[in-house]
Amino acid sequence: RTLPRSMYEPEQFPGLIHRMLDPKTVILLFSSGKLVCTGAKKEPDVYRSVNNLHALLEEKDLMIYD
């Protein structure tokens, strides 16, 4: 299972790096469930980015709910 525009190499960096095109942001997603969104110009872009990634993870059946 792969995500487009994503990179995960735990030997180099402990988080998944996901690059979004619209809005143009980068999300760092960690195994703890925490994330960092960078590159957003406005606060609504952060919410859009996180919601888009959530939808993509749901679509690919990669969400884990405990």
N, C-alpha and C. Protein backbone atom coordinates (compact mmCIF):
# COMPACT_ATOMS: atom_id res chain seq x y z
N ARG A 1 0.85 -1.18 0.00
CA ARG A 1 0.00 0.00 0.00
C ARG A 1 0.88 1.24 0.00
N THR A 2 0.67 2.06 -0.98
CA THR A 2 1.48 3.27 -1.08
C THR A 2 0.60 4.50 -1.24
N LEU A 3 1.17 5.62 -0.87
CA LEU A 3 0.52 6.91 -1.05
C LEU A 3 1.30 7.70 -2.07
N PRO A 4 0.62 8.31 -3.02
CA PRO A 4 1.34 9.16 -3.98
C PRO A 4 1.96 10.36 -3.27
N ARG A 5 3.13 10.77 -3.72
CA ARG A 5 3.84 11.94 -3.18
C ARG A 5 4.21 11.77 -1.71
N SER A 6 4.43 10.52 -1.28
CA SER A 6 4.82 10.24 0.10
C SER A 6 6.13 9.48 0.14
N MET A 7 6.86 9.68 1.24
CA MET A 7 8.13 8.99 1.41
C MET A 7 8.25 8.59 2.88
N TYR A 8 8.64 7.33 3.11
CA TYR A 8 8.87 6.86 4.47
C TYR A 8 10.13 6.02 4.49
N GLU A 9 11.16 6.56 5.08
CA GLU A 9 12.43 5.86 5.24
C GLU A 9 12.87 6.03 6.69
N PRO A 10 12.42 5.13 7.59
CA PRO A 10 12.67 5.30 9.02
C PRO A 10 14.15 5.35 9.41
N GLU A 11 15.02 4.83 8.55
CA GLU A 11 16.46 4.90 8.85
C GLU A 11 16.96 6.34 8.75
N GLN A 12 16.30 7.15 7.92
CA GLN A 12 16.72 8.54 7.72
C GLN A 12 15.90 9.54 8.54
N PHE A 13 14.59 9.27 8.67
CA PHE A 13 13.69 10.19 9.37
C PHE A 13 12.53 9.37 9.94
N PRO A 14 12.13 9.59 11.19
CA PRO A 14 11.13 8.73 11.83
C PRO A 14 9.68 8.93 11.38
N GLY A 15 9.43 9.86 10.48
CA GLY A 15 8.05 10.12 10.07
C GLY A 15 7.84 9.97 8.58
N LEU A 16 6.58 9.80 8.22
CA LEU A 16 6.18 9.79 6.81
C LEU A 16 6.17 11.23 6.32
N ILE A 17 6.73 11.47 5.16
CA ILE A 17 6.74 12.81 4.56
C ILE A 17 5.76 12.79 3.40
N HIS A 18 4.71 13.59 3.50
CA HIS A 18 3.69 13.63 2.44
C HIS A 18 3.61 15.05 1.87
N ARG A 19 3.84 15.17 0.58
CA ARG A 19 3.80 16.47 -0.09
C ARG A 19 2.46 16.63 -0.80
N MET A 20 1.74 17.70 -0.44
CA MET A 20 0.45 17.97 -1.07
C MET A 20 0.64 19.02 -2.16
N LEU A 21 -0.20 18.91 -3.18
CA LEU A 21 -0.13 19.87 -4.28
C LEU A 21 -1.07 21.05 -4.07
N ASP A 22 -2.26 20.79 -3.51
CA ASP A 22 -3.22 21.87 -3.31
C ASP A 22 -3.96 21.65 -2.01
N PRO A 23 -3.69 22.42 -0.99
CA PRO A 23 -2.72 23.51 -0.92
C PRO A 23 -1.30 22.95 -0.88
N LYS A 24 -0.36 23.77 -1.29
CA LYS A 24 1.04 23.32 -1.37
C LYS A 24 1.63 23.29 0.03
N THR A 25 1.58 22.12 0.64
CA THR A 25 2.09 21.93 2.00
C THR A 25 2.83 20.61 2.08
N VAL A 26 3.52 20.42 3.19
CA VAL A 26 4.17 19.15 3.50
C VAL A 26 3.68 18.74 4.88
N ILE A 27 3.24 17.49 4.99
CA ILE A 27 2.80 16.96 6.28
C ILE A 27 3.78 15.88 6.71
N LEU A 28 4.24 16.00 7.95
CA LEU A 28 5.09 14.99 8.57
C LEU A 28 4.21 14.21 9.53
N LEU A 29 4.05 12.92 9.29
CA LEU A 29 3.16 12.08 10.09
C LEU A 29 3.99 11.04 10.84
N PHE A 30 3.84 11.02 12.17
CA PHE A 30 4.66 10.15 13.01
C PHE A 30 3.84 8.97 13.54
N SER A 31 4.53 7.92 13.95
CA SER A 31 3.86 6.70 14.43
C SER A 31 3.04 6.95 15.69
N SER A 32 3.33 8.02 16.41
CA SER A 32 2.56 8.38 17.61
C SER A 32 1.17 8.90 17.24
N GLY A 33 0.98 9.21 15.94
CA GLY A 33 -0.28 9.80 15.50
C GLY A 33 -0.20 11.31 15.38
N LYS A 34 0.87 11.88 15.87
CA LYS A 34 1.03 13.33 15.77
C LYS A 34 1.53 13.69 14.38
N LEU A 35 1.22 14.93 13.99
CA LEU A 35 1.68 15.38 12.68
C LEU A 35 2.09 16.84 12.74
N VAL A 36 2.88 17.22 11.76
CA VAL A 36 3.30 18.61 11.59
C VAL A 36 2.95 18.99 10.16
N CYS A 37 2.28 20.12 9.99
CA CYS A 37 1.96 20.63 8.66
C CYS A 37 2.77 21.90 8.45
N THR A 38 3.53 21.94 7.38
CA THR A 38 4.38 23.09 7.11
C THR A 38 4.14 23.60 5.70
N GLY A 39 4.40 24.88 5.51
CA GLY A 39 4.29 25.48 4.18
C GLY A 39 2.97 26.16 3.89
N ALA A 40 2.01 26.05 4.79
CA ALA A 40 0.70 26.67 4.56
C ALA A 40 0.82 28.19 4.66
N LYS A 41 0.13 28.88 3.78
CA LYS A 41 0.14 30.34 3.80
C LYS A 41 -0.88 30.90 4.79
N LYS A 42 -2.00 30.16 4.96
CA LYS A 42 -3.07 30.62 5.84
C LYS A 42 -3.57 29.44 6.67
N GLU A 43 -4.15 29.74 7.81
CA GLU A 43 -4.64 28.69 8.71
C GLU A 43 -5.65 27.75 8.04
N PRO A 44 -6.59 28.24 7.22
CA PRO A 44 -7.51 27.31 6.56
C PRO A 44 -6.80 26.29 5.67
N ASP A 45 -5.63 26.65 5.13
CA ASP A 45 -4.87 25.71 4.32
C ASP A 45 -4.37 24.53 5.15
N VAL A 46 -4.07 24.77 6.42
CA VAL A 46 -3.65 23.69 7.32
C VAL A 46 -4.80 22.70 7.49
N TYR A 47 -5.99 23.21 7.77
CA TYR A 47 -7.15 22.35 7.95
C TYR A 47 -7.46 21.56 6.68
N ARG A 48 -7.39 22.23 5.53
CA ARG A 48 -7.63 21.54 4.26
C ARG A 48 -6.63 20.43 4.04
N SER A 49 -5.35 20.71 4.32
CA SER A 49 -4.30 19.71 4.12
C SER A 49 -4.51 18.49 5.00
N VAL A 50 -4.78 18.72 6.27
CA VAL A 50 -4.98 17.61 7.20
C VAL A 50 -6.22 16.81 6.81
N ASN A 51 -7.30 17.49 6.45
CA ASN A 51 -8.51 16.79 6.03
C ASN A 51 -8.28 15.99 4.75
N ASN A 52 -7.52 16.55 3.81
CA ASN A 52 -7.22 15.83 2.57
C ASN A 52 -6.41 14.58 2.85
N LEU A 53 -5.41 14.69 3.73
CA LEU A 53 -4.59 13.52 4.06
C LEU A 53 -5.43 12.48 4.78
N HIS A 54 -6.28 12.91 5.69
CA HIS A 54 -7.16 11.98 6.40
C HIS A 54 -8.04 11.21 5.41
N ALA A 55 -8.62 11.92 4.46
CA ALA A 55 -9.47 11.28 3.45
C ALA A 55 -8.66 10.29 2.61
N LEU A 56 -7.45 10.65 2.26
CA LEU A 56 -6.59 9.76 1.47
C LEU A 56 -6.23 8.50 2.26
N LEU A 57 -5.91 8.66 3.54
CA LEU A 57 -5.59 7.50 4.38
C LEU A 57 -6.81 6.60 4.55
N GLU A 58 -7.99 7.19 4.69
CA GLU A 58 -9.23 6.41 4.78
C GLU A 58 -9.47 5.64 3.48
N GLU A 59 -9.30 6.32 2.37
CA GLU A 59 -9.53 5.72 1.05
C GLU A 59 -8.62 4.52 0.82
N LYS A 60 -7.38 4.61 1.28
CA LYS A 60 -6.39 3.54 1.09
C LYS A 60 -6.46 2.51 2.22
N ASP A 61 -7.41 2.67 3.14
CA ASP A 61 -7.59 1.77 4.28
C ASP A 61 -6.32 1.71 5.14
N LEU A 62 -5.73 2.87 5.40
CA LEU A 62 -4.50 2.96 6.19
C LEU A 62 -4.73 3.57 7.57
N MET A 63 -5.97 3.89 7.89
CA MET A 63 -6.27 4.46 9.21
C MET A 63 -6.41 3.32 10.21
N ILE A 64 -5.84 3.52 11.41
CA ILE A 64 -5.94 2.53 12.48
C ILE A 64 -6.62 3.21 13.66
N TYR A 65 -7.76 2.66 14.06
CA TYR A 65 -8.50 3.20 15.20
C TYR A 65 -8.42 2.20 16.34
N ASP A 66 -7.92 2.65 17.48
CA ASP A 66 -7.84 1.76 18.67
C ASP A 66 -8.79 2.24 19.73
